[in-house]
Short mmCIF file of C-alpha atoms in Angstrom, two decimals:
data_model
loop_
_atom_site.label_atom_id
_atom_site.label_comp_id
_atom_site.label_asym_id
_atom_site.label_seq_id
_atom_site.Cartn_x
_atom_site.Cartn_y
_atom_site.Cartn_z
CA MET A 14 40.52 -59.34 -122.73
CA GLN A 15 40.73 -61.90 -119.92
CA VAL A 16 44.50 -62.29 -120.50
CA ALA A 17 45.02 -58.55 -120.16
CA THR A 18 42.99 -58.50 -116.96
CA CYS A 19 45.09 -61.31 -115.47
CA CYS A 20 48.33 -59.47 -116.36
CA MET A 21 47.09 -56.30 -114.65
CA CYS A 22 46.23 -58.28 -111.47
CA VAL A 23 49.72 -59.79 -111.35
CA ILE A 24 51.33 -56.34 -111.65
CA VAL A 25 49.14 -54.92 -108.88
CA VAL A 26 50.00 -57.82 -106.56
CA GLN A 27 53.74 -57.31 -107.17
CA VAL A 28 53.49 -53.59 -106.42
CA LEU A 29 51.59 -54.32 -103.20
CA LEU A 30 54.20 -56.86 -102.11
CA PHE A 31 57.02 -54.37 -102.80
CA CYS A 32 55.24 -51.67 -100.76
CA GLU A 33 54.70 -54.16 -97.94
CA ASP A 34 58.44 -54.93 -97.91
CA LEU A 35 59.28 -51.21 -97.70
CA LEU A 36 56.79 -50.67 -94.86
CA GLN A 37 58.24 -53.61 -93.00
CA THR A 38 61.76 -52.29 -93.57
CA TYR A 39 61.00 -48.88 -92.00
CA GLY A 40 58.79 -50.44 -89.35
CA ASP A 41 61.66 -52.66 -88.13
CA MET A 42 64.25 -49.88 -87.83
CA LYS A 43 64.36 -49.90 -84.02
CA ASP A 44 67.11 -52.28 -82.95
CA PRO A 45 66.25 -54.73 -80.18
CA ARG A 46 69.64 -54.01 -78.59
CA ASP A 47 68.76 -50.33 -78.24
CA GLY A 48 69.90 -48.79 -74.98
CA GLU A 49 72.93 -51.04 -74.32
CA GLY A 50 76.54 -49.95 -74.05
CA GLY A 51 75.74 -46.29 -73.19
CA VAL A 52 74.06 -45.66 -76.56
CA SER A 53 70.78 -43.75 -76.80
CA GLN A 54 68.80 -44.43 -80.00
CA HIS A 55 65.59 -42.76 -81.12
CA ALA A 56 63.95 -44.75 -83.91
CA LEU A 57 61.41 -42.10 -84.88
CA ALA A 58 64.04 -39.37 -85.23
CA ALA A 59 66.65 -41.81 -86.64
CA LYS A 60 69.19 -40.42 -84.19
CA VAL A 61 71.95 -42.23 -82.29
CA GLU A 62 73.91 -40.67 -79.41
CA VAL A 63 77.08 -42.00 -77.81
CA TYR A 64 79.81 -40.66 -75.57
CA GLU A 65 83.31 -40.31 -76.95
CA GLY A 66 85.55 -43.12 -75.75
CA ALA A 67 82.81 -45.78 -75.75
CA GLU A 68 83.81 -49.23 -76.99
CA SER A 69 81.45 -49.11 -80.00
CA VAL A 70 78.14 -47.76 -81.31
CA LEU A 71 75.51 -49.50 -83.48
CA LEU A 72 73.90 -47.72 -86.46
CA PRO A 73 70.64 -49.70 -87.04
CA CYS A 74 69.33 -50.74 -90.44
CA ARG A 75 66.98 -53.62 -91.34
CA VAL A 76 65.10 -54.90 -94.38
CA GLY A 77 62.00 -57.05 -94.56
CA PHE A 78 63.25 -59.30 -97.32
CA LEU A 79 66.28 -61.46 -98.10
CA LEU A 80 69.05 -59.90 -100.18
CA GLU A 81 70.41 -61.71 -103.21
CA ASP A 82 73.28 -60.37 -105.31
CA THR A 83 72.88 -57.01 -103.54
CA THR A 84 75.48 -54.48 -102.37
CA VAL A 85 75.02 -52.69 -99.03
CA THR A 86 76.82 -49.35 -98.70
CA TRP A 87 77.10 -47.16 -95.62
CA SER A 88 78.11 -43.63 -96.57
CA ARG A 89 78.52 -40.17 -95.11
CA PRO A 90 77.74 -37.51 -97.73
CA ASP A 91 79.87 -34.74 -96.17
CA LEU A 92 83.13 -36.71 -96.57
CA ASP A 93 85.30 -37.39 -99.60
CA PRO A 94 85.40 -40.29 -100.22
CA SER A 95 81.97 -40.72 -98.69
CA THR A 96 82.03 -44.53 -98.36
CA ILE A 97 82.19 -45.70 -94.76
CA HIS A 98 81.66 -49.42 -95.35
CA ARG A 99 80.68 -51.61 -98.32
CA TRP A 100 79.40 -55.19 -98.10
CA HIS A 101 78.61 -57.57 -100.95
CA GLU A 102 77.73 -61.27 -100.92
CA ASP A 103 78.67 -61.98 -97.29
CA ARG A 104 82.03 -60.23 -97.42
CA ASP A 105 83.46 -56.75 -96.90
CA GLU A 106 84.85 -54.67 -99.77
CA PRO A 107 87.46 -52.25 -98.36
CA GLU A 108 88.12 -50.62 -101.75
CA GLY A 109 87.14 -46.92 -101.67
CA GLN A 110 86.62 -46.80 -97.92
CA ASN A 111 87.42 -43.50 -96.18
CA MET A 112 90.76 -43.86 -94.37
CA ARG A 113 89.30 -42.29 -91.23
CA TYR A 114 87.15 -45.42 -90.72
CA ARG A 115 89.71 -48.05 -91.74
CA GLY A 116 89.61 -50.92 -89.25
CA ARG A 117 86.75 -49.42 -87.21
CA THR A 118 83.63 -50.69 -89.03
CA ALA A 119 81.95 -54.12 -89.20
CA MET A 120 78.67 -55.61 -90.51
CA ARG A 121 76.70 -58.84 -90.07
CA ALA A 122 77.67 -59.31 -86.44
CA ASN A 123 74.44 -61.32 -86.11
CA GLU A 124 74.76 -64.16 -88.65
CA ALA A 125 71.43 -65.65 -87.53
CA ASP A 126 69.56 -62.63 -88.91
CA PRO A 127 70.47 -61.94 -92.56
CA LYS A 128 67.97 -59.04 -92.69
CA ASP A 129 70.07 -57.07 -90.19
CA LEU A 130 72.28 -54.57 -92.10
CA SER A 131 73.35 -52.57 -89.02
CA LEU A 132 76.85 -51.10 -88.90
CA THR A 133 79.07 -51.32 -85.82
CA LEU A 134 81.48 -48.37 -85.42
CA SER A 135 84.31 -48.95 -82.94
CA LYS A 136 85.78 -46.29 -80.64
CA PRO A 137 83.61 -43.34 -81.77
CA GLU A 138 85.28 -39.91 -81.84
CA LEU A 139 83.93 -36.36 -81.95
CA SER A 140 84.79 -36.15 -85.65
CA ASP A 141 82.42 -39.10 -86.32
CA THR A 142 79.41 -36.87 -85.67
CA GLY A 143 77.33 -36.56 -88.84
CA SER A 144 74.65 -38.09 -91.09
CA TYR A 145 75.04 -41.73 -92.18
CA ASP A 146 73.08 -43.36 -95.06
CA CYS A 147 72.34 -47.07 -95.43
CA ILE A 148 71.93 -47.80 -99.17
CA ILE A 149 71.26 -51.08 -101.01
CA SER A 150 71.92 -51.39 -104.73
CA LYS A 151 71.42 -54.11 -107.31
CA GLN A 152 72.85 -53.42 -110.73
CA LYS A 153 71.36 -49.99 -111.58
CA ASP A 154 68.68 -49.96 -108.92
CA VAL A 155 69.54 -47.98 -105.75
CA LEU A 156 67.37 -47.79 -102.61
CA LYS A 157 68.17 -45.56 -99.59
CA LEU A 158 66.86 -47.37 -96.52
CA THR A 159 67.78 -45.23 -93.51
CA ASP A 160 69.31 -41.85 -92.66
CA ILE A 161 70.97 -42.07 -89.26
CA GLU A 162 72.10 -38.92 -87.41
CA LEU A 163 75.04 -39.85 -85.18
CA GLN A 164 75.93 -37.50 -82.30
CA VAL A 165 79.19 -38.18 -80.46
CA LYS A 166 79.25 -36.33 -77.15
CA VAL A 167 82.29 -35.23 -75.21
CA GLY A 168 82.90 -37.65 -72.37
CA MET A 169 84.66 -36.80 -69.12
CA LEU A 170 87.31 -38.99 -67.55
CA GLU A 171 87.86 -38.81 -63.82
CA VAL A 172 91.42 -38.87 -62.50
CA GLU A 173 92.39 -38.94 -58.83
CA VAL A 174 95.81 -38.03 -57.46
CA THR A 175 97.03 -38.69 -53.93
CA GLU A 176 98.51 -35.91 -51.85
CA GLY A 177 102.30 -35.82 -52.10
CA SER A 178 102.54 -37.35 -55.60
CA GLU A 179 105.34 -35.98 -57.77
CA PHE A 180 103.23 -35.92 -60.93
CA ILE A 181 99.90 -36.96 -62.48
CA GLN A 182 99.04 -37.75 -66.10
CA LEU A 183 95.84 -36.37 -67.66
CA PRO A 184 94.95 -38.85 -70.47
CA CYS A 185 94.02 -37.85 -74.00
CA GLN A 186 94.37 -40.27 -76.95
CA THR A 187 93.11 -40.24 -80.51
CA THR A 188 93.23 -42.74 -83.36
CA SER A 189 92.85 -40.08 -86.05
CA LEU A 190 95.78 -39.27 -88.30
CA LEU A 191 97.01 -35.83 -87.18
CA PRO A 192 98.73 -33.49 -89.66
CA ALA A 193 102.04 -31.89 -88.81
CA ASP A 194 100.51 -28.43 -88.17
CA THR A 195 98.06 -29.72 -85.54
CA THR A 196 97.75 -27.57 -82.39
CA VAL A 197 97.01 -29.17 -79.02
CA GLU A 198 95.81 -26.93 -76.20
CA TRP A 199 95.19 -28.02 -72.62
CA SER A 200 93.01 -25.63 -70.63
CA ARG A 201 91.15 -25.61 -67.33
CA SER A 202 87.53 -24.49 -67.44
CA GLU A 203 86.74 -24.74 -63.72
CA PRO A 204 86.98 -23.17 -61.20
CA ILE A 205 88.89 -20.40 -63.04
CA PRO A 206 89.54 -20.49 -66.84
CA MET A 207 93.30 -20.91 -67.44
CA ILE A 208 95.65 -21.93 -70.27
CA VAL A 209 97.51 -24.97 -68.91
CA HIS A 210 99.72 -26.06 -71.82
CA VAL A 211 100.01 -25.40 -75.57
CA PHE A 212 101.70 -27.88 -77.95
CA LEU A 213 102.49 -26.21 -81.27
CA ASN A 214 104.49 -28.30 -83.75
CA SER A 215 104.64 -25.48 -86.31
CA SER A 216 105.93 -21.94 -85.81
CA ALA A 217 103.37 -20.46 -88.20
CA GLU A 218 101.60 -18.64 -85.37
CA LEU A 219 102.38 -17.76 -81.79
CA PRO A 220 100.77 -19.99 -79.15
CA LYS A 221 98.54 -18.66 -76.41
CA LYS A 222 100.36 -17.61 -73.26
CA GLN A 223 100.49 -20.26 -70.56
CA ASP A 224 99.12 -19.18 -67.20
CA GLU A 225 101.91 -18.55 -64.70
CA PHE A 226 100.25 -20.89 -62.20
CA PHE A 227 101.26 -23.85 -64.43
CA CYS A 228 104.66 -22.55 -65.62
CA GLY A 229 107.37 -25.20 -65.31
CA ARG A 230 104.90 -27.90 -64.21
CA THR A 231 103.54 -29.31 -67.51
CA ARG A 232 105.02 -31.53 -70.23
CA MET A 233 103.93 -33.46 -73.35
CA HIS A 234 105.79 -36.03 -75.43
CA GLU A 235 107.64 -34.64 -78.46
CA ASP A 236 106.17 -37.32 -80.78
CA SER A 237 102.60 -36.84 -79.53
CA LEU A 238 101.22 -36.12 -83.01
CA LYS A 239 102.73 -39.31 -84.42
CA THR A 240 101.61 -41.64 -81.64
CA GLY A 241 98.25 -39.99 -80.99
CA ASP A 242 99.03 -39.90 -77.25
CA LEU A 243 98.34 -36.27 -76.31
CA SER A 244 98.33 -36.88 -72.55
CA LEU A 245 99.60 -34.10 -70.28
CA THR A 246 101.96 -34.64 -67.35
CA LEU A 247 101.34 -32.24 -64.44
CA LYS A 248 104.14 -32.00 -61.86
CA TYR A 249 103.68 -31.46 -58.12
CA PRO A 250 99.85 -31.58 -58.15
CA SER A 251 98.08 -29.93 -55.22
CA GLU A 252 94.54 -29.24 -54.07
CA ARG A 253 94.55 -25.98 -56.04
CA ASP A 254 94.87 -28.00 -59.28
CA ASN A 255 91.39 -29.53 -58.84
CA GLY A 256 88.96 -28.83 -61.68
CA HIS A 257 87.83 -29.71 -65.20
CA TYR A 258 90.56 -29.87 -67.86
CA VAL A 259 89.89 -29.83 -71.62
CA CYS A 260 92.25 -31.17 -74.30
CA THR A 261 91.47 -29.39 -77.58
CA ILE A 262 92.96 -30.80 -80.81
CA ASN A 263 92.82 -28.39 -83.75
CA THR A 264 93.82 -29.92 -87.09
CA GLY A 265 92.75 -26.91 -89.12
CA THR A 266 89.64 -28.63 -90.46
CA ASP A 267 88.45 -30.61 -87.41
CA MET A 268 88.21 -29.75 -83.73
CA LEU A 269 88.42 -32.64 -81.22
CA LYS A 270 87.93 -32.29 -77.45
CA GLN A 271 88.44 -34.51 -74.43
CA LYS A 272 87.44 -33.56 -70.87
CA VAL A 273 89.26 -34.75 -67.75
CA ALA A 274 88.17 -34.11 -64.15
CA LEU A 275 91.11 -33.95 -61.71
CA GLN A 276 90.45 -34.61 -58.03
CA HIS A 277 93.19 -34.20 -55.42
CA VAL A 278 92.75 -36.76 -52.63
CA LYS A 279 94.43 -36.22 -49.30
CA LYS A 280 96.40 -39.01 -47.71
CA PRO A 281 94.57 -40.91 -45.00
CA PHE A 282 95.56 -39.88 -41.52
CA PRO A 283 98.45 -42.17 -40.48
CA THR A 284 97.83 -44.83 -37.86
CA TRP A 285 100.73 -43.63 -35.75
CA ALA A 286 99.27 -40.12 -35.75
CA THR A 287 95.91 -41.48 -34.59
CA ALA A 288 97.59 -43.31 -31.71
CA PHE A 289 99.57 -40.21 -30.86
CA LEU A 290 96.39 -38.13 -30.74
CA SER A 291 94.83 -40.67 -28.40
CA ILE A 292 97.79 -40.45 -26.03
CA MET A 293 97.65 -36.66 -26.16
CA ALA A 294 93.93 -36.68 -25.37
CA ILE A 295 94.55 -38.86 -22.30
CA SER A 296 97.35 -36.58 -21.10
CA LEU A 297 95.25 -33.44 -21.61
CA VAL A 298 94.36 -33.23 -17.91
CA ALA A 299 98.00 -33.50 -16.81
CA GLY A 300 99.60 -31.31 -19.43
CA GLY A 301 97.47 -28.98 -21.54
CA GLY A 302 100.61 -27.33 -22.81
CA PHE A 303 101.49 -30.36 -24.94
CA VAL A 304 98.12 -30.22 -26.67
CA ALA A 305 98.53 -26.51 -27.35
CA TYR A 306 101.95 -27.14 -28.87
CA PHE A 307 100.58 -29.99 -30.96
CA TRP A 308 97.78 -27.80 -32.33
CA TYR A 309 100.16 -24.94 -33.11
CA TYR A 310 102.54 -27.34 -34.88
CA PHE A 311 99.87 -28.65 -37.26
CA LYS A 312 98.07 -25.36 -37.77
CA MET A 313 101.24 -23.74 -39.18
CA VAL A 314 99.43 -20.52 -40.16
CA SER A 315 99.61 -17.64 -37.70
CA THR A 316 97.03 -14.86 -37.82
CA MET A 317 97.67 -11.13 -37.67
CA GLU A 318 94.91 -8.58 -37.10
CA VAL A 319 95.20 -4.90 -37.96
CA ASP A 320 92.75 -2.02 -38.28
CA GLU A 321 92.08 -0.56 -41.69
CA GLY A 322 93.72 2.81 -42.24
CA GLY A 323 96.71 2.11 -40.01
CA GLU A 324 100.15 3.35 -41.00
CA SER A 325 101.61 -0.08 -41.81
CA VAL A 326 101.79 -3.74 -40.84
CA GLN A 327 104.80 -6.07 -41.01
CA LEU A 328 104.50 -9.67 -42.18
CA GLN A 329 107.47 -11.25 -40.45
CA PHE A 330 109.58 -14.04 -41.91
CA LYS A 331 113.12 -14.52 -40.61
CA THR A 332 115.22 -17.46 -41.74
CA THR A 333 118.91 -18.37 -41.73
CA PRO A 334 121.30 -15.62 -42.92
CA ASN A 335 123.69 -15.80 -45.88
CA LEU A 336 121.22 -17.39 -48.26
CA PRO A 337 122.43 -18.58 -51.72
CA VAL A 338 123.22 -15.87 -54.24
CA GLY A 339 120.66 -15.85 -57.02
CA ALA A 340 117.78 -17.00 -54.83
CA THR A 341 114.44 -15.27 -55.33
CA VAL A 342 111.84 -14.22 -52.76
CA ALA A 343 108.18 -13.95 -53.78
CA TRP A 344 105.30 -12.76 -51.59
CA ARG A 345 101.84 -13.77 -52.88
CA ARG A 346 98.32 -13.31 -51.54
CA SER A 347 95.81 -16.15 -51.80
CA ARG A 348 92.07 -15.92 -51.24
CA LEU A 349 89.50 -18.69 -51.52
CA GLY A 350 88.05 -18.84 -55.05
CA PHE A 351 90.55 -16.30 -56.48
CA LYS A 352 93.78 -16.64 -58.37
CA PRO A 353 96.89 -15.90 -56.22
CA ILE A 354 98.33 -12.47 -56.97
CA THR A 355 101.89 -11.24 -56.59
CA VAL A 356 102.43 -8.81 -53.70
CA HIS A 357 106.21 -8.30 -53.82
CA GLU A 358 109.25 -9.89 -55.47
CA TYR A 359 112.99 -9.81 -54.81
CA SER A 360 115.26 -11.12 -57.57
CA ASN A 361 118.80 -10.37 -58.74
CA GLY A 362 119.23 -7.67 -56.11
CA GLU A 363 116.10 -5.82 -57.29
CA SER A 364 113.02 -5.41 -55.12
CA LYS A 365 109.73 -4.49 -56.75
CA PRO A 366 106.08 -4.52 -55.62
CA GLY A 367 103.23 -6.27 -57.42
CA ALA A 368 100.99 -4.48 -59.90
CA LYS A 369 98.21 -4.00 -57.32
CA TYR A 370 100.58 -2.99 -54.50
CA THR A 371 102.54 -0.15 -56.09
CA ASP A 372 104.23 2.13 -53.50
CA ARG A 373 102.71 0.09 -50.65
CA THR A 374 105.22 -2.74 -50.03
CA GLU A 375 108.84 -2.74 -48.89
CA MET A 376 111.57 -5.23 -47.90
CA VAL A 377 114.97 -4.68 -46.26
CA GLU A 378 117.86 -3.78 -48.53
CA ASP A 379 119.73 -7.12 -48.54
CA PRO A 380 117.31 -9.82 -47.37
CA LEU A 381 119.45 -12.76 -48.59
CA THR A 382 122.41 -11.73 -46.45
CA SER A 383 120.45 -10.89 -43.30
CA GLY A 384 117.90 -13.67 -43.70
CA ASP A 385 115.11 -11.18 -42.93
CA LEU A 386 112.46 -11.76 -45.60
CA SER A 387 109.77 -9.77 -43.76
CA LEU A 388 107.42 -7.59 -45.79
CA THR A 389 106.08 -4.19 -44.75
CA LEU A 390 102.61 -3.36 -46.09
CA ARG A 391 101.64 0.30 -45.83
CA ARG A 392 98.09 1.60 -45.45
CA PRO A 393 96.40 -1.83 -45.15
CA ARG A 394 92.87 -2.09 -46.51
CA ARG A 395 90.06 -4.58 -45.99
CA ARG A 396 90.60 -6.13 -49.43
CA ASP A 397 94.20 -6.89 -48.38
CA SER A 398 92.88 -9.63 -46.07
CA GLY A 399 93.90 -13.17 -46.96
CA ILE A 400 96.72 -15.70 -46.66
CA TYR A 401 100.16 -14.35 -47.58
CA ILE A 402 102.71 -16.90 -48.80
CA CYS A 403 106.42 -16.11 -48.87
CA THR A 404 108.41 -18.54 -51.04
CA LEU A 405 112.20 -18.68 -51.15
CA CYS A 406 113.38 -20.40 -54.35
CA ARG A 407 116.56 -21.17 -56.17
CA GLY A 408 115.56 -21.95 -59.73
CA LYS A 409 112.65 -24.36 -59.43
CA VAL A 410 113.71 -25.69 -56.03
CA VAL A 411 111.79 -24.31 -53.03
CA LEU A 412 114.24 -23.66 -50.18
CA ASP A 413 111.77 -22.35 -47.60
CA GLU A 414 108.19 -21.15 -47.33
CA LYS A 415 105.98 -19.43 -44.76
CA ARG A 416 102.26 -18.66 -44.60
CA LEU A 417 100.60 -15.84 -42.68
CA ARG A 418 96.94 -14.94 -42.37
CA LEU A 419 96.24 -11.20 -42.39
CA GLU A 420 92.86 -9.88 -41.27
CA VAL A 421 92.25 -6.18 -41.85
CA LYS A 422 89.29 -5.16 -39.72
CA VAL A 423 87.10 -2.09 -39.80
CA PRO A 424 88.07 0.30 -36.93
CA GLN A 425 85.42 0.71 -34.28
CA VAL A 426 84.37 3.89 -32.52
CA LYS A 427 82.49 3.45 -29.23
CA VAL A 428 80.60 6.29 -27.59
CA SER A 429 77.74 6.64 -25.15
CA GLU A 430 74.33 7.78 -26.31
CA GLY A 431 73.99 11.58 -26.39
CA VAL A 432 77.76 12.23 -26.48
CA ASP A 433 79.17 13.72 -29.69
CA ALA A 434 80.95 11.07 -31.77
CA VAL A 435 83.90 11.72 -34.05
CA LEU A 436 84.45 9.41 -37.03
CA PRO A 437 88.19 9.92 -37.59
CA TRP A 438 90.06 9.89 -40.89
CA ARG A 439 93.33 11.69 -41.47
CA THR A 440 94.38 10.94 -45.03
CA TRP A 441 97.96 10.77 -46.25
CA ILE A 442 97.23 12.53 -49.54
CA PRO A 443 95.04 15.66 -49.41
CA PRO A 444 92.03 15.70 -51.76
CA THR A 445 92.09 18.10 -54.70
CA GLU A 446 89.99 21.27 -54.86
CA LYS A 447 87.52 19.60 -57.24
CA ALA A 448 87.18 16.51 -55.07
CA THR A 449 83.98 15.65 -53.22
CA VAL A 450 84.07 14.12 -49.73
CA GLU A 451 80.96 12.05 -48.97
CA TRP A 452 80.11 10.26 -45.72
CA SER A 453 77.39 7.62 -46.18
CA ARG A 454 75.63 4.59 -44.66
CA HIS A 455 74.18 1.51 -46.37
CA GLU A 456 72.19 0.05 -43.47
CA PRO A 457 69.31 -0.15 -42.74
CA TRP A 458 68.94 1.71 -46.08
CA PRO A 459 71.30 3.85 -48.22
CA MET A 460 71.70 7.30 -46.64
CA ILE A 461 73.89 10.36 -47.33
CA VAL A 462 75.26 11.44 -43.95
CA HIS A 463 77.35 14.47 -44.99
CA VAL A 464 78.78 15.98 -48.19
CA TYR A 465 81.72 18.40 -48.37
CA GLN A 466 82.39 20.02 -51.76
CA SER A 467 84.14 23.17 -53.06
CA GLY A 468 85.16 24.33 -49.58
CA SER A 469 81.76 24.00 -47.90
CA SER A 470 79.18 21.49 -46.74
CA CYS A 471 76.31 20.66 -49.15
CA LEU A 472 73.36 20.26 -46.80
CA GLU A 473 70.83 19.88 -49.64
CA LYS A 474 72.30 16.47 -50.52
CA GLN A 475 72.08 15.24 -46.94
CA THR A 476 69.48 12.67 -45.80
CA TRP A 477 66.86 14.34 -43.58
CA LEU A 478 67.71 12.06 -40.66
CA TYR A 479 71.13 13.74 -40.27
CA ARG A 480 70.27 17.38 -41.02
CA GLY A 481 71.64 19.70 -38.36
CA ARG A 482 73.51 16.85 -36.66
CA THR A 483 76.79 16.64 -38.63
CA LYS A 484 79.80 18.82 -39.41
CA MET A 485 83.38 18.39 -40.55
CA GLU A 486 85.76 18.42 -37.57
CA ASP A 487 88.26 20.66 -39.34
CA GLU A 488 87.32 24.01 -40.88
CA ASP A 489 89.69 23.33 -43.81
CA PRO A 490 89.68 19.52 -44.32
CA ARG A 491 91.58 19.62 -47.59
CA LYS A 492 94.48 21.71 -46.32
CA ASN A 493 94.87 19.87 -43.00
CA ARG A 494 94.10 16.44 -44.55
CA ASN A 495 91.51 15.87 -41.83
CA LEU A 496 88.28 14.39 -43.18
CA SER A 497 86.89 13.41 -39.76
CA LEU A 498 83.14 13.85 -39.20
CA VAL A 499 81.40 14.97 -36.00
CA LEU A 500 77.96 13.47 -35.26
CA HIS A 501 75.94 15.43 -32.69
CA GLU A 502 73.69 13.72 -30.12
CA PRO A 503 73.93 10.19 -31.54
CA THR A 504 71.37 7.57 -30.58
CA VAL A 505 71.42 3.77 -30.62
CA LEU A 506 69.81 3.91 -34.08
CA ASP A 507 72.97 5.60 -35.41
CA SER A 508 75.05 2.46 -34.75
CA GLY A 509 76.43 0.84 -37.88
CA GLU A 510 79.08 1.09 -40.59
CA TYR A 511 79.97 4.49 -42.08
CA THR A 512 81.97 4.96 -45.28
CA CYS A 513 83.86 8.08 -46.33
CA THR A 514 84.44 8.32 -50.10
CA ILE A 515 86.63 10.78 -52.01
CA LYS A 516 85.35 11.29 -55.55
CA GLU A 517 86.71 13.25 -58.51
CA GLU A 518 84.22 13.63 -61.39
CA GLU A 519 82.22 10.55 -60.27
CA ARG A 520 85.46 8.54 -60.03
CA VAL A 521 86.19 6.97 -56.65
CA VAL A 522 89.70 7.89 -55.52
CA ARG A 523 89.83 6.50 -51.96
CA THR A 524 87.46 5.11 -49.36
CA LYS A 525 87.54 4.31 -45.66
CA SER A 526 85.00 2.51 -43.47
CA LEU A 527 84.34 2.83 -39.74
CA ARG A 528 81.93 1.06 -37.44
CA LEU A 529 80.15 3.25 -34.89
CA HIS A 530 78.82 1.63 -31.71
CA ILE A 531 76.43 3.77 -29.64
CA ARG A 532 75.95 2.45 -26.12
CA ASP A 533 72.71 3.02 -24.29
CA PHE A 534 73.44 5.08 -21.17
CA ASN A 535 71.15 2.77 -19.20
CA HIS A 536 73.27 -0.25 -20.18
CA ILE A 537 76.43 -1.16 -18.25
CA SER A 538 78.97 -2.96 -20.43
CA ASP A 539 80.98 -5.96 -19.37
CA ASP A 540 84.13 -3.86 -19.43
CA GLU A 541 82.69 -1.39 -16.91
CA GLU A 542 81.61 -4.24 -14.64
CA ASN A 543 85.20 -5.48 -14.60
CA GLY A 544 86.46 -2.03 -13.72
CA GLU A 545 87.68 -1.20 -17.23
CA LYS A 546 86.44 1.91 -18.96
CA THR A 547 86.12 2.16 -22.70
CA PRO A 548 87.58 5.55 -23.76
CA LEU A 549 85.01 7.92 -25.25
CA ILE A 550 85.65 10.08 -28.27
CA ARG A 551 84.12 13.24 -26.79
CA TYR A 552 82.56 14.33 -23.48
CA ARG A 553 80.43 17.44 -23.45
CA GLY A 554 79.62 17.48 -19.74
CA PRO A 555 76.21 17.07 -18.07
CA GLN A 556 73.17 17.76 -20.22
CA SER A 557 69.74 18.94 -19.22
CA VAL A 558 66.93 16.59 -19.90
#
C-alpha cells in the first residue's frame, strides 16, 4: 500500500512539472526585442506586423525547458508543402522546405539562449501574410507551441525627381518566382486614378487601356519576369506626374503590390538669376520698363477675358510659316485638379474638334503653310475658363508650344434704382414649342423669377417677390429667339446673379447667367465723378414719388 502511494506521488509531481513548463513556455512568448526594426508584435494576440521591404521580421517562440533530441518545425498550413523551416540537433534541415522561403529563414540567432526557437524571416513580402505554427516533436510526440499571425503591410517608397530630368525610375522588385503568364500593372491612385503601364507577357487576354496622358512615356524591361525587377521608367517627368503609384503583380494565384510616391522638385533658383534680380530691383527707379519686360518674359501666360454668351473668341498663336508636312497641332484645356481635355486637333490635313467642343471650334484651312495655329471658340461659356495649351509636334518631338489663359466672365447689367432693367439673351437656336424658359436666382435664397411655357407666362410658378414686376421683352420669344427679361422698378435688393434655363421634359438644354447691379440713386459712382457715365439699359423718364 505504501509503495502504491509513493508511485502515485511521483506521477503527480511529474504532471505538475510538465504543466509548469507549458505555462512558462506560453508566459515567455513576448520577445525582449519586440518593437525593433519596424516590427509591431502583440504577444496576447500572437500577431506580428511588418512593412513590405523591411530587412527582416522575427516570429517569436520560446520554451521553458531544454530540448534534447527534438525537432523544431515552423509551418504554414495554407501552403503545400507547408514546411517553412525545420531544425534538428543544432542544424537546419532544408529537405521539404517550401521553395518560396528558400534562403530567407534562419533559427538560433541567439546561441546564448537555447530556449529561444524564434524564426527570422528575411525580406518579407505581401505573399508572406498568413498563420505560422511553431511545433516541437520527439519521436511520436508532437506539441504545438505558438500560432503566430503575420501581417505584411504595403510599404510606400518615396522618389524625388528634379525639374528638367529626362526620365525617372519607379522601383519595384520581388524575389518570388513569377510564372510566365504574370501580369504587371502600374497605376496612379492619386490625385486622379489612371492606368500608367500594363506589362502582359501572354496574349491570353487584352490588357487594360493605358491612359493617354502616359502614352509614349513609359517603359519596362523585357526580361522583368525573369529578373524580378519590375521597375517602371517614366520619361519627361513634370509636376503633373506627382502622386501615388501602385505596382500590382498578378500571378493568377497571388496578388502583390508595391506603392511609390513620386514628388517633382523644382530646380533651385540659379545664382546668376538672383544677382540679375537684384540689379533689376536697383534699376527699378530709373527704368521700370525693364522690370515689366522681365516679368512678362517669365510669366509666359497671357490672359484673355471675354463675356459669356459672346459670339466667339480667338485664341491666337502665330508661328513661322511652311511648317513640316506631317506635323500635328493639338489644343488642350487644363484646369487645376482636372485631367486635360482635347479641344481641337489638326492632323494629316484633317481638322476636328474635341468631344466636348463639337461645332464650337475652328482653325484656318491650312495652318501648317500659313503658320497661323489660332483657334476660334464660338459661344464661350463659363466652364470654358482655364489654361489652353497649343502643342505643335512632329512624331514625339515638340516643335513649339504656347499657353493662354481664358477667363469667361458673367456679363453685367448696371441700372439705377427704379429704372426698368432688361436681362438680355438672344439665343442662336430657338427653343422648341415644348420647351420651358425659366429665369431664376439662387441668392439670398432660391427664387423663381419668371417662367414662360407653351406660349405664355406661368405666373403661378413665380416667387411672390417678383409677381407683377416681370415680363418677357418679346411677345413671341421662341420665334424671335429673344429670351430677354424685363424687371420693373428694381431695387438694390434685386442685385445679384440671374440664370435663364431652357428645359425640355426636365432636361436642361442650355443656360445663361447674368449679374444685375442696381445702383442707389443717392449714390454717385466713381465713373460719374470722373465724368464717365455708365450706359443704362432703359430710361422711363421722371417718376412721381
